[in-house]
Amino acid sequence: MHYALPGHTGWIWSVIFSPDGKTLASSSGDSTVILWDVLSSKQIGVLKGHLGPVRSIVFSSDSKVLASASEDQKIRLWDVNTKKCLCNLSGHNDWVLNVTFSPSDKILASGSTDCTVKLWNVDTGECSKTLQLNKSPVRSITFSPDGKTLACGSEDQQIKLWNVETGESISLEENADRAWVKSVLFSPDGKTLIGQNPILQEAVNQVQSIAFCKNTVLASASRDQTLQLWDVITGECLSVLQGHTDRVLTLAYSPDAEILASGGNDCKIILWDIATGKALHHFLNFNNPVRSIAFSPDGKILASGEDHILHLWTDLKNEPKRLNSLKGHHKWLWSVTFSPDGKILASGSGDRTIRLWNVKTGECEKILSGHTSPVRSISFSPDSKILASGSEDKTLRLWNVKSGRCLKILREHVSWVRTIAFSPDGKFLASGSEDQTLRLWHTSTRKCEKVFSNHTKGIRSIAFSPDGKFLVSGSDDETIKIYHSVETKEVIENKTLRIPRPYEGMNITNVIGLTKIQRATLKAVGAKEDSIL
């Protein structure tokens, strides 16, 4: 027997039973926490107050208090009986991804993408200690059964132990797997600490970003810290570029197609010589992940999004120098792009706004407001007159650049719109979504012409070839799909590219001692099994 509990309108990030077994709590991207009665399966309360997705929830040991952590950088304590907020804890300056009570319920620990763990006095609501990790987001935290030790798993591939009373770090042998530590857990007797990384559990070759160099050469970036250059005609991987030490998040080609820029979770920007495949320059983006980069149309300026600040770099072929830093957004920058005429730089942010900057003066000329969730992607039309934006609110918006007025809202996606792009002739707008679909919109009618459902996971990046003949999509399913004949509207899938997975081609048909789950896991990372007739 199973029950479906409808109620949330966004992704569900966390579910947890109360220790007494009477209540189930769920938290969501819709910024709410819902409390459910376990026996009746009915809602008994909706906790509202957060201004961003609620990523983590936890009950106190007596089931009377619930703590919630959110992307709004806040932690809230709720009275489970009255459904009222008891306390609002502020102190983190980025997303709070996890919270946990100490066994005594006197201390609440919180981990954040600001690379800190904070210990809070539950009675007073004051932060008693801030534990600084090594410039790496905190993915998981847990107390030892006696409450004396706190373990943290982070994106720097390590598990950290801390003395809760003193705040001092306890040494631990280095993690040999060299992958994110996504979850940590103490055994009940406190003698064993288990750390789980996503080497087998998650795709290591998720396609983070794609960009065309020339009409038939495509660059892709993946979670395995590498970049690949592909021939879209033959499907051949021409070369693999290595230099980043964490996920590569964004790519951009210079207009002359001589330089490829990449930005990553390692806070680095690397400029690559396409002819040789060698790195020309490495430089730090002020110790924050680089989520978006873009070249100006003349190739003289590189823009990079760092936290909530937009940086402009120049002298790219010699020794890159910072030209300017544009401040105005107050949350992560997800997308930056120059207008084709080179006059305007646009930035889309987690603060739900788009800013239009004068490239010459660095002044913000317009703020485009209307999206109700973070703006994930922006793209100018070829004539620089229209800006398109895609958001976590599941919509695309078309904006008049001159007036700042919203011209049209496109609503057919059923989940986040992660990536958008205009075709070179401006006739089409493509959008890729977390709903696993690629949609092609006609810009004159503003209607969806075609829907492609060939990916099995969310689409992270799309790109048109410079001549408009190819449209490419990269996905969390580790594949790149190539579509051709876009300009004739007779769009068909032409080819699928895939980076070899860790166990690609391994035949496990006659291997003994594997459970069903282990076989499924191995096949998910490339192993194969012959069918038995």
Short mmCIF file of C-alpha atoms in Angstrom, two decimals:
data_model
loop_
_atom_site.label_atom_id
_atom_site.label_comp_id
_atom_site.label_asym_id
_atom_site.label_seq_id
_atom_site.Cartn_x
_atom_site.Cartn_y
_atom_site.Cartn_z
CA MET A 1 0.00 0.00 0.00
CA HIS A 2 1.23 3.48 -0.79
CA TYR A 3 -0.12 7.02 -0.63
CA ALA A 4 0.56 10.09 -2.75
CA LEU A 5 0.54 13.27 -0.73
CA PRO A 6 -0.15 16.23 -3.04
CA GLY A 7 0.45 19.71 -1.74
CA HIS A 8 3.79 21.13 -2.81
CA THR A 9 4.19 23.06 -6.06
CA GLY A 10 7.97 22.74 -6.39
CA TRP A 11 10.73 20.15 -6.02
CA ILE A 12 10.66 18.28 -2.71
CA TRP A 13 14.13 18.59 -1.19
CA SER A 14 13.70 16.81 2.13
CA VAL A 15 11.31 14.49 3.98
CA ILE A 16 11.62 13.30 7.56
CA PHE A 17 9.53 11.51 10.19
CA SER A 18 9.30 12.91 13.68
CA PRO A 19 11.01 10.71 16.30
CA ASP A 20 7.62 9.81 17.84
CA GLY A 21 6.44 8.60 14.41
CA LYS A 22 3.28 10.72 14.41
CA THR A 23 4.29 13.44 11.94
CA LEU A 24 5.92 13.53 8.53
CA ALA A 25 7.50 16.79 7.38
CA SER A 26 8.39 17.71 3.80
CA SER A 27 10.24 20.74 2.45
CA SER A 28 10.13 22.09 -1.06
CA GLY A 29 11.35 24.49 -3.69
CA ASP A 30 8.03 26.31 -3.22
CA SER A 31 9.55 27.80 -0.01
CA THR A 32 7.21 25.91 2.34
CA VAL A 33 7.32 23.06 4.83
CA ILE A 34 4.23 20.84 5.07
CA LEU A 35 3.41 18.74 8.14
CA TRP A 36 1.43 15.55 7.58
CA ASP A 37 -0.38 13.29 10.02
CA VAL A 38 1.10 9.83 9.47
CA LEU A 39 -2.03 7.87 10.40
CA SER A 40 -4.51 9.83 8.29
CA SER A 41 -2.05 11.03 5.58
CA LYS A 42 -3.67 14.48 5.85
CA GLN A 43 -2.01 17.87 5.99
CA ILE A 44 -1.95 19.30 9.49
CA GLY A 45 -0.01 22.46 8.75
CA VAL A 46 1.86 24.50 6.18
CA LEU A 47 4.84 26.45 7.51
CA LYS A 48 5.40 29.65 5.54
CA GLY A 49 8.06 32.29 6.01
CA HIS A 50 11.09 31.33 3.96
CA LEU A 51 11.76 33.36 0.84
CA GLY A 52 13.58 30.62 -1.06
CA PRO A 53 13.57 26.83 -1.49
CA VAL A 54 13.76 24.92 1.80
CA ARG A 55 16.66 22.50 1.41
CA SER A 56 16.78 20.71 4.78
CA ILE A 57 14.52 19.99 7.77
CA VAL A 58 15.06 18.18 11.06
CA PHE A 59 13.00 17.43 14.18
CA SER A 60 14.23 17.82 17.73
CA SER A 61 14.44 14.53 19.64
CA ASP A 62 11.19 15.24 21.52
CA SER A 63 9.36 15.95 18.21
CA LYS A 64 8.23 19.36 19.49
CA VAL A 65 10.47 21.61 17.37
CA LEU A 66 11.28 21.55 13.65
CA ALA A 67 14.28 23.35 12.16
CA SER A 68 14.30 24.36 8.48
CA ALA A 69 17.15 25.63 6.29
CA SER A 70 16.67 27.59 3.09
CA GLU A 71 18.29 29.17 0.08
CA ASP A 72 17.16 32.49 1.55
CA GLN A 73 20.22 32.11 3.85
CA LYS A 74 18.00 31.70 6.94
CA ILE A 75 17.21 28.96 9.44
CA ARG A 76 13.83 28.88 11.14
CA LEU A 77 12.71 27.04 14.28
CA TRP A 78 9.03 26.06 14.36
CA ASP A 79 6.71 24.90 17.12
CA VAL A 80 5.25 21.68 15.69
CA ASN A 81 2.10 21.95 17.82
CA THR A 82 1.17 25.59 17.11
CA LYS A 83 2.84 25.76 13.66
CA LYS A 84 4.33 29.14 14.63
CA CYS A 85 7.89 30.29 13.95
CA LEU A 86 9.80 30.45 17.22
CA CYS A 87 13.00 31.96 15.91
CA ASN A 88 14.67 33.15 12.71
CA LEU A 89 18.44 32.53 12.67
CA SER A 90 20.49 34.82 10.42
CA GLY A 91 24.22 34.69 9.86
CA HIS A 92 25.00 32.72 6.72
CA ASN A 93 25.59 34.73 3.55
CA ASP A 94 24.66 32.01 1.05
CA TRP A 95 22.31 29.03 0.74
CA VAL A 96 21.87 26.91 3.88
CA LEU A 97 21.85 23.31 2.68
CA ASN A 98 21.57 21.30 5.89
CA VAL A 99 20.67 21.48 9.58
CA THR A 100 20.89 19.00 12.43
CA PHE A 101 20.23 19.01 16.18
CA SER A 102 22.77 17.75 18.69
CA PRO A 103 21.59 14.70 20.70
CA SER A 104 20.74 16.99 23.63
CA ASP A 105 18.79 19.41 21.37
CA LYS A 106 20.74 22.29 22.92
CA ILE A 107 22.80 22.97 19.78
CA LEU A 108 21.71 23.28 16.17
CA ALA A 109 24.36 22.97 13.46
CA SER A 110 23.92 24.41 9.96
CA GLY A 111 26.02 23.96 6.82
CA SER A 112 26.07 26.38 3.91
CA THR A 113 27.45 27.08 0.47
CA ASP A 114 29.24 30.03 2.11
CA CYS A 115 31.72 27.32 3.18
CA THR A 116 30.95 27.57 6.88
CA VAL A 117 29.26 25.51 9.56
CA LYS A 118 27.55 27.47 12.31
CA LEU A 119 26.65 26.21 15.79
CA TRP A 120 23.57 27.85 17.30
CA ASN A 121 22.35 27.95 20.90
CA VAL A 122 18.78 26.70 20.54
CA ASP A 123 17.55 28.47 23.69
CA THR A 124 18.92 31.93 22.82
CA GLY A 125 19.08 31.74 19.03
CA GLU A 126 22.64 33.05 19.09
CA CYS A 127 25.49 31.71 16.97
CA SER A 128 28.08 30.32 19.39
CA LYS A 129 30.70 29.23 16.85
CA THR A 130 31.48 29.52 13.14
CA LEU A 131 33.61 26.73 11.67
CA GLN A 132 35.38 27.70 8.45
CA LEU A 133 35.95 25.05 5.83
CA ASN A 134 38.55 25.31 3.09
CA LYS A 135 36.58 27.41 0.58
CA SER A 136 34.19 24.57 -0.16
CA PRO A 137 30.39 24.31 0.21
CA VAL A 138 29.16 22.08 3.03
CA ARG A 139 27.05 19.18 1.76
CA SER A 140 26.33 17.21 4.95
CA ILE A 141 26.73 17.51 8.72
CA THR A 142 26.10 15.13 11.61
CA PHE A 143 26.77 14.93 15.36
CA SER A 144 28.37 11.95 17.03
CA PRO A 145 26.00 10.10 19.41
CA ASP A 146 27.62 11.75 22.45
CA GLY A 147 27.31 15.20 20.86
CA LYS A 148 31.00 15.98 21.33
CA THR A 149 32.06 15.73 17.69
CA LEU A 150 30.61 17.19 14.50
CA ALA A 151 31.39 15.67 11.10
CA CYS A 152 31.09 17.66 7.86
CA GLY A 153 31.19 16.47 4.26
CA SER A 154 32.02 19.02 1.59
CA GLU A 155 32.74 19.58 -2.09
CA ASP A 156 36.49 19.75 -1.46
CA GLN A 157 36.34 15.92 -1.35
CA GLN A 158 37.08 15.72 2.37
CA ILE A 159 35.38 14.88 5.65
CA LYS A 160 36.13 17.29 8.51
CA LEU A 161 35.76 16.52 12.22
CA TRP A 162 35.32 19.28 14.79
CA ASN A 163 35.39 19.37 18.57
CA VAL A 164 32.00 20.90 19.35
CA GLU A 165 33.08 22.44 22.67
CA THR A 166 36.31 24.06 21.46
CA GLY A 167 35.59 24.46 17.75
CA GLU A 168 38.97 22.92 16.94
CA SER A 169 39.47 20.74 13.87
CA ILE A 170 40.28 17.04 14.37
CA SER A 171 42.57 15.42 11.80
CA LEU A 172 41.18 12.64 9.62
CA GLU A 173 42.79 10.57 6.90
CA GLU A 174 42.35 12.09 3.44
CA ASN A 175 39.51 10.81 1.27
CA ALA A 176 41.14 8.80 -1.51
CA ASP A 177 38.16 8.79 -3.85
CA ARG A 178 38.58 12.47 -4.79
CA ALA A 179 34.89 13.21 -5.18
CA TRP A 180 32.29 15.26 -3.35
CA VAL A 181 31.37 13.93 0.08
CA LYS A 182 27.62 14.14 -0.21
CA SER A 183 26.58 12.52 3.06
CA VAL A 184 28.17 11.65 6.40
CA LEU A 185 26.80 9.49 9.22
CA PHE A 186 28.05 8.13 12.56
CA SER A 187 27.28 4.56 13.60
CA PRO A 188 25.06 4.32 16.73
CA ASP A 189 28.04 3.43 18.93
CA GLY A 190 29.98 6.46 17.67
CA LYS A 191 33.01 4.38 16.66
CA THR A 192 32.52 4.45 12.89
CA LEU A 193 31.99 7.36 10.53
CA ILE A 194 30.57 6.65 7.07
CA GLY A 195 31.04 9.07 4.19
CA GLN A 196 29.21 8.67 0.87
CA ASN A 197 30.45 10.21 -2.33
CA PRO A 198 28.68 10.25 -5.69
CA ILE A 199 31.21 8.29 -7.76
CA LEU A 200 28.76 5.45 -8.44
CA GLN A 201 25.54 6.97 -7.18
CA GLU A 202 25.55 9.99 -9.49
CA ALA A 203 26.53 10.69 -13.04
CA VAL A 204 30.11 11.94 -13.22
CA ASN A 205 29.75 13.05 -16.81
CA GLN A 206 26.73 15.32 -16.51
CA VAL A 207 26.98 17.89 -19.28
CA GLN A 208 27.22 21.26 -17.53
CA SER A 209 27.73 23.57 -20.51
CA ILE A 210 28.17 23.51 -24.29
CA ALA A 211 29.35 26.08 -26.84
CA PHE A 212 30.07 26.08 -30.57
CA CYS A 213 33.52 27.10 -31.77
CA LYS A 214 32.89 26.81 -35.50
CA ASN A 215 29.94 25.43 -37.42
CA THR A 216 30.92 21.82 -36.76
CA VAL A 217 33.15 21.96 -33.66
CA LEU A 218 31.47 21.83 -30.26
CA ALA A 219 32.95 22.20 -26.79
CA SER A 220 31.35 20.59 -23.75
CA ALA A 221 32.08 20.76 -20.03
CA SER A 222 31.25 18.05 -17.55
CA ARG A 223 31.29 17.21 -13.87
CA ASP A 224 34.44 15.13 -14.25
CA GLN A 225 36.50 18.38 -14.36
CA THR A 226 37.27 18.12 -18.08
CA LEU A 227 36.32 19.84 -21.33
CA GLN A 228 35.79 17.96 -24.59
CA LEU A 229 35.96 19.15 -28.21
CA TRP A 230 33.65 17.27 -30.61
CA ASP A 231 33.14 17.03 -34.35
CA VAL A 232 29.34 17.22 -34.63
CA ILE A 233 29.37 15.64 -38.09
CA THR A 234 31.26 12.48 -37.19
CA GLY A 235 30.55 12.44 -33.44
CA GLU A 236 34.27 12.04 -32.78
CA CYS A 237 35.80 13.48 -29.61
CA LEU A 238 38.69 15.53 -30.99
CA SER A 239 40.42 16.31 -27.71
CA VAL A 240 40.02 16.45 -23.95
CA LEU A 241 41.23 19.51 -22.04
CA GLN A 242 42.30 19.08 -18.42
CA GLY A 243 43.15 21.82 -15.95
CA HIS A 244 40.24 22.40 -13.60
CA THR A 245 40.20 20.74 -10.17
CA ASP A 246 36.41 20.70 -9.74
CA ARG A 247 33.27 20.76 -11.91
CA VAL A 248 33.45 22.93 -15.02
CA LEU A 249 30.29 25.05 -14.96
CA THR A 250 30.45 27.34 -17.99
CA LEU A 251 32.06 27.79 -21.40
CA ALA A 252 32.41 30.58 -23.95
CA TYR A 253 34.29 30.97 -27.24
CA SER A 254 35.95 34.18 -28.34
CA PRO A 255 34.39 35.63 -31.53
CA ASP A 256 37.50 34.78 -33.55
CA ALA A 257 37.23 31.16 -32.32
CA GLU A 258 40.87 31.20 -31.17
CA ILE A 259 40.24 31.13 -27.40
CA LEU A 260 37.93 29.00 -25.29
CA ALA A 261 37.17 30.30 -21.79
CA SER A 262 35.99 27.98 -19.03
CA GLY A 263 34.88 28.68 -15.48
CA GLY A 264 34.42 26.20 -12.69
CA ASN A 265 33.49 25.32 -9.15
CA ASP A 266 37.22 25.55 -8.35
CA CYS A 267 36.85 29.36 -8.63
CA LYS A 268 39.16 29.42 -11.66
CA ILE A 269 38.82 30.84 -15.14
CA ILE A 270 41.02 29.16 -17.73
CA LEU A 271 41.69 30.54 -21.21
CA TRP A 272 42.57 27.82 -23.72
CA ASP A 273 44.35 28.06 -27.06
CA ILE A 274 42.05 26.10 -29.38
CA ALA A 275 44.79 25.37 -31.92
CA THR A 276 47.09 23.68 -29.39
CA GLY A 277 44.66 22.65 -26.66
CA LYS A 278 46.95 24.24 -24.08
CA ALA A 279 45.95 26.57 -21.27
CA LEU A 280 47.07 30.14 -21.93
CA HIS A 281 46.11 31.63 -18.57
CA HIS A 282 44.67 30.58 -15.22
CA PHE A 283 43.23 33.20 -12.88
CA LEU A 284 41.08 33.13 -9.77
CA ASN A 285 37.61 34.64 -9.82
CA PHE A 286 37.86 36.12 -6.31
CA ASN A 287 37.49 32.75 -4.56
CA ASN A 288 33.94 32.06 -5.70
CA PRO A 289 32.61 29.54 -8.25
CA VAL A 290 32.33 30.85 -11.81
CA ARG A 291 28.79 30.11 -13.01
CA SER A 292 28.69 32.12 -16.22
CA ILE A 293 31.14 33.77 -18.60
CA ALA A 294 30.75 35.64 -21.89
CA PHE A 295 32.99 37.38 -24.43
CA SER A 296 32.15 40.80 -25.81
CA PRO A 297 31.43 40.81 -29.58
CA ASP A 298 34.87 42.31 -30.32
CA GLY A 299 36.56 39.70 -28.11
CA LYS A 300 38.35 42.31 -25.98
CA ILE A 301 36.37 41.81 -22.76
CA LEU A 302 35.43 38.71 -20.80
CA ALA A 303 32.58 38.99 -18.29
CA SER A 304 32.32 36.54 -15.40
CA GLY A 305 29.64 36.05 -12.77
CA GLU A 306 31.05 35.66 -9.26
CA ASP A 307 28.62 35.37 -6.37
CA HIS A 308 26.56 38.56 -6.78
CA ILE A 309 29.26 40.62 -8.54
CA LEU A 310 29.92 40.87 -12.28
CA HIS A 311 33.61 41.18 -13.22
CA LEU A 312 34.99 42.45 -16.52
CA TRP A 313 38.43 41.27 -17.68
CA THR A 314 40.60 42.66 -20.46
CA ASP A 315 44.01 42.08 -22.09
CA LEU A 316 43.00 38.46 -22.51
CA LYS A 317 45.74 37.34 -24.89
CA ASN A 318 48.54 38.70 -22.73
CA GLU A 319 47.96 38.85 -18.98
CA PRO A 320 44.26 39.21 -18.07
CA LYS A 321 43.47 42.21 -15.88
CA ARG A 322 40.30 43.19 -14.10
CA LEU A 323 38.74 46.15 -15.87
CA ASN A 324 35.70 46.69 -13.67
CA SER A 325 33.40 45.08 -11.08
CA LEU A 326 29.68 45.75 -11.41
CA LYS A 327 27.67 45.55 -8.20
CA GLY A 328 23.91 45.58 -7.81
CA HIS A 329 22.63 42.02 -7.58
CA HIS A 330 22.34 40.53 -4.10
CA LYS A 331 22.35 36.82 -5.00
CA TRP A 332 24.27 34.45 -7.28
CA LEU A 333 24.71 35.38 -10.91
CA TRP A 334 23.48 32.52 -13.07
CA SER A 335 23.88 34.01 -16.53
CA VAL A 336 25.73 36.85 -18.26
CA THR A 337 25.68 37.85 -21.92
CA PHE A 338 26.64 40.77 -24.16
CA SER A 339 24.24 42.24 -26.69
CA PRO A 340 25.41 41.55 -30.28
CA ASP A 341 26.01 45.27 -30.84
CA GLY A 342 28.36 45.28 -27.82
CA LYS A 343 26.62 48.16 -26.04
CA ILE A 344 24.86 46.28 -23.25
CA LEU A 345 25.84 43.55 -20.81
CA ALA A 346 22.94 41.66 -19.25
CA SER A 347 23.05 39.60 -16.06
CA GLY A 348 20.45 37.21 -14.61
CA SER A 349 20.45 36.42 -10.90
CA GLY A 350 19.05 34.40 -8.06
CA ASP A 351 17.50 37.64 -6.83
CA ARG A 352 14.89 37.15 -9.62
CA THR A 353 15.98 40.20 -11.60
CA ILE A 354 17.85 40.95 -14.81
CA ARG A 355 20.14 43.97 -14.95
CA LEU A 356 21.18 45.77 -18.12
CA TRP A 357 24.58 47.45 -17.84
CA ASN A 358 26.16 50.07 -20.08
CA VAL A 359 29.40 48.43 -21.19
CA LYS A 360 31.28 51.74 -21.57
CA THR A 361 30.27 53.36 -18.28
CA GLY A 362 29.58 50.31 -16.12
CA GLU A 363 26.29 51.88 -15.02
CA CYS A 364 23.14 49.81 -14.53
CA GLU A 365 20.63 51.29 -16.97
CA LYS A 366 17.63 49.06 -16.29
CA ILE A 367 16.39 46.43 -13.84
CA LEU A 368 13.92 43.95 -15.35
CA SER A 369 11.59 42.52 -12.72
CA GLY A 370 8.79 40.02 -13.16
CA HIS A 371 10.15 36.52 -12.62
CA THR A 372 9.09 34.97 -9.32
CA SER A 373 12.12 32.68 -8.98
CA PRO A 374 15.85 32.84 -9.87
CA VAL A 375 16.71 33.77 -13.45
CA ARG A 376 18.79 30.93 -14.85
CA SER A 377 19.48 31.97 -18.45
CA ILE A 378 19.34 35.04 -20.69
CA SER A 379 19.88 35.56 -24.43
CA PHE A 380 19.77 38.55 -26.80
CA SER A 381 18.13 38.45 -30.21
CA PRO A 382 20.62 39.00 -33.07
CA ASP A 383 19.45 42.61 -33.54
CA SER A 384 19.95 43.37 -29.81
CA LYS A 385 16.35 44.60 -29.50
CA ILE A 386 14.87 41.71 -27.51
CA LEU A 387 16.18 39.89 -24.46
CA ALA A 388 14.82 36.47 -23.55
CA SER A 389 15.03 35.08 -20.02
CA GLY A 390 14.39 31.65 -18.51
CA SER A 391 13.63 31.08 -14.85
CA GLU A 392 13.04 28.55 -12.11
CA ASP A 393 9.43 29.81 -12.16
CA LYS A 394 9.00 27.59 -15.29
CA THR A 395 8.52 30.53 -17.65
CA LEU A 396 10.35 32.36 -20.41
CA ARG A 397 9.94 36.10 -20.77
CA LEU A 398 10.62 38.31 -23.77
CA TRP A 399 11.72 41.86 -22.95
CA ASN A 400 11.98 45.04 -25.03
CA VAL A 401 15.58 46.08 -24.35
CA LYS A 402 14.98 49.78 -25.03
CA SER A 403 11.91 50.21 -22.84
CA GLY A 404 12.49 47.39 -20.35
CA ARG A 405 8.89 46.25 -20.86
CA CYS A 406 7.94 42.57 -20.78
CA LEU A 407 6.48 41.69 -24.19
CA LYS A 408 5.39 38.11 -23.62
CA ILE A 409 5.42 35.31 -21.05
CA LEU A 410 5.84 31.75 -22.43
CA ARG A 411 4.45 29.16 -20.01
CA GLU A 412 4.55 25.63 -21.47
CA HIS A 413 7.45 24.14 -19.47
CA VAL A 414 6.47 22.26 -16.30
CA SER A 415 9.74 22.71 -14.43
CA TRP A 416 12.74 25.07 -14.26
CA VAL A 417 13.88 26.68 -17.51
CA ARG A 418 17.65 26.25 -17.23
CA THR A 419 18.91 27.39 -20.62
CA ILE A 420 17.75 29.42 -23.63
CA ALA A 421 19.27 30.56 -26.94
CA PHE A 422 18.20 32.52 -30.01
CA SER A 423 18.97 31.07 -33.43
CA PRO A 424 21.51 33.15 -35.41
CA ASP A 425 18.79 34.45 -37.76
CA GLY A 426 16.52 35.34 -34.84
CA LYS A 427 13.60 33.27 -36.14
CA PHE A 428 13.66 30.74 -33.32
CA LEU A 429 14.16 30.69 -29.57
CA ALA A 430 15.16 27.37 -28.00
CA SER A 431 14.64 26.50 -24.34
CA GLY A 432 15.87 23.57 -22.26
CA SER A 433 14.27 22.62 -18.97
CA GLU A 434 14.52 20.47 -15.91
CA ASP A 435 11.35 18.82 -17.28
CA GLN A 436 13.68 17.00 -19.74
CA THR A 437 12.25 18.73 -22.81
CA LEU A 438 13.77 20.95 -25.45
CA ARG A 439 11.28 23.41 -26.94
CA LEU A 440 11.60 25.42 -30.13
CA TRP A 441 9.60 28.66 -30.22
CA HIS A 442 8.89 30.77 -33.32
CA THR A 443 9.77 34.35 -32.42
CA SER A 444 7.23 35.97 -34.75
CA THR A 445 4.20 34.01 -33.49
CA ARG A 446 5.72 33.42 -30.04
CA LYS A 447 4.29 29.92 -30.10
CA CYS A 448 6.00 26.61 -29.42
CA GLU A 449 6.68 24.92 -32.78
CA LYS A 450 8.28 21.68 -31.59
CA VAL A 451 8.91 19.73 -28.40
CA PHE A 452 11.74 17.20 -28.10
CA SER A 453 11.69 14.67 -25.25
CA ASN A 454 14.83 12.69 -26.03
CA HIS A 455 16.70 13.30 -22.77
CA THR A 456 16.01 11.25 -19.64
CA LYS A 457 17.12 13.96 -17.20
CA GLY A 458 17.10 17.75 -17.04
CA ILE A 459 18.70 19.82 -19.80
CA ARG A 460 21.46 22.15 -18.60
CA SER A 461 22.75 23.81 -21.75
CA ILE A 462 21.78 24.41 -25.39
CA ALA A 463 23.55 26.09 -28.30
CA PHE A 464 22.99 26.85 -31.98
CA SER A 465 25.83 26.48 -34.47
CA PRO A 466 26.92 29.83 -35.97
CA ASP A 467 25.27 28.96 -39.30
CA GLY A 468 22.04 27.90 -37.57
CA LYS A 469 22.01 24.40 -39.08
CA PHE A 470 22.58 22.59 -35.79
CA LEU A 471 20.96 22.82 -32.38
CA VAL A 472 22.66 20.97 -29.54
CA SER A 473 21.47 20.13 -26.01
CA GLY A 474 23.49 18.85 -23.04
CA SER A 475 21.86 17.05 -20.14
CA ASP A 476 22.28 15.53 -16.71
CA ASP A 477 21.73 12.17 -18.43
CA GLU A 478 25.37 12.48 -19.59
CA THR A 479 24.47 12.85 -23.26
CA ILE A 480 24.65 15.57 -25.88
CA LYS A 481 21.90 15.47 -28.51
CA ILE A 482 22.51 17.01 -31.94
CA TYR A 483 19.59 18.20 -34.07
CA HIS A 484 19.95 19.43 -37.64
CA SER A 485 17.96 21.24 -40.34
CA VAL A 486 16.75 23.77 -37.77
CA GLU A 487 16.45 26.53 -40.37
CA THR A 488 13.86 24.51 -42.35
CA LYS A 489 11.81 23.57 -39.27
CA GLU A 490 12.26 19.91 -40.26
CA VAL A 491 14.23 19.36 -37.08
CA ILE A 492 15.37 15.80 -36.46
CA GLU A 493 17.74 14.24 -33.97
CA ASN A 494 20.93 13.51 -35.84
CA LYS A 495 23.37 12.13 -33.30
CA THR A 496 23.99 11.43 -29.61
CA LEU A 497 27.38 12.07 -28.04
CA ARG A 498 28.42 10.51 -24.74
CA ILE A 499 31.60 10.77 -22.72
CA PRO A 500 32.80 7.25 -21.80
CA ARG A 501 31.62 6.30 -18.32
CA PRO A 502 33.87 4.64 -15.67
CA TYR A 503 32.77 1.07 -16.51
CA GLU A 504 31.90 1.61 -20.19
CA GLY A 505 31.65 -1.72 -22.04
CA MET A 506 32.40 -3.97 -19.07
CA ASN A 507 30.38 -7.18 -19.45
CA ILE A 508 28.98 -8.33 -16.09
CA THR A 509 26.74 -11.11 -17.44
CA ASN A 510 28.63 -13.96 -15.77
CA VAL A 511 29.91 -12.09 -12.74
CA ILE A 512 28.74 -13.76 -9.53
CA GLY A 513 28.18 -12.24 -6.09
CA LEU A 514 26.47 -9.05 -7.27
CA THR A 515 23.12 -7.98 -5.87
CA LYS A 516 20.40 -6.53 -8.12
CA ILE A 517 21.17 -3.08 -6.82
CA GLN A 518 24.89 -3.47 -7.49
CA ARG A 519 24.21 -4.68 -11.03
CA ALA A 520 21.91 -1.74 -11.69
CA THR A 521 24.51 0.67 -10.32
CA LEU A 522 27.28 -0.74 -12.51
CA LYS A 523 25.07 -0.60 -15.60
CA ALA A 524 24.26 3.03 -14.82
CA VAL A 525 27.97 3.83 -15.16
CA GLY A 526 28.56 1.92 -18.40
CA ALA A 527 28.62 -1.80 -17.68
CA LYS A 528 26.51 -4.07 -19.88
CA GLU A 529 24.69 -7.32 -19.35
CA ASP A 530 23.65 -9.74 -22.09
CA SER A 531 19.97 -10.60 -22.18
CA ILE A 532 19.10 -14.19 -21.35
CA LEU A 533 16.54 -15.76 -23.69
#
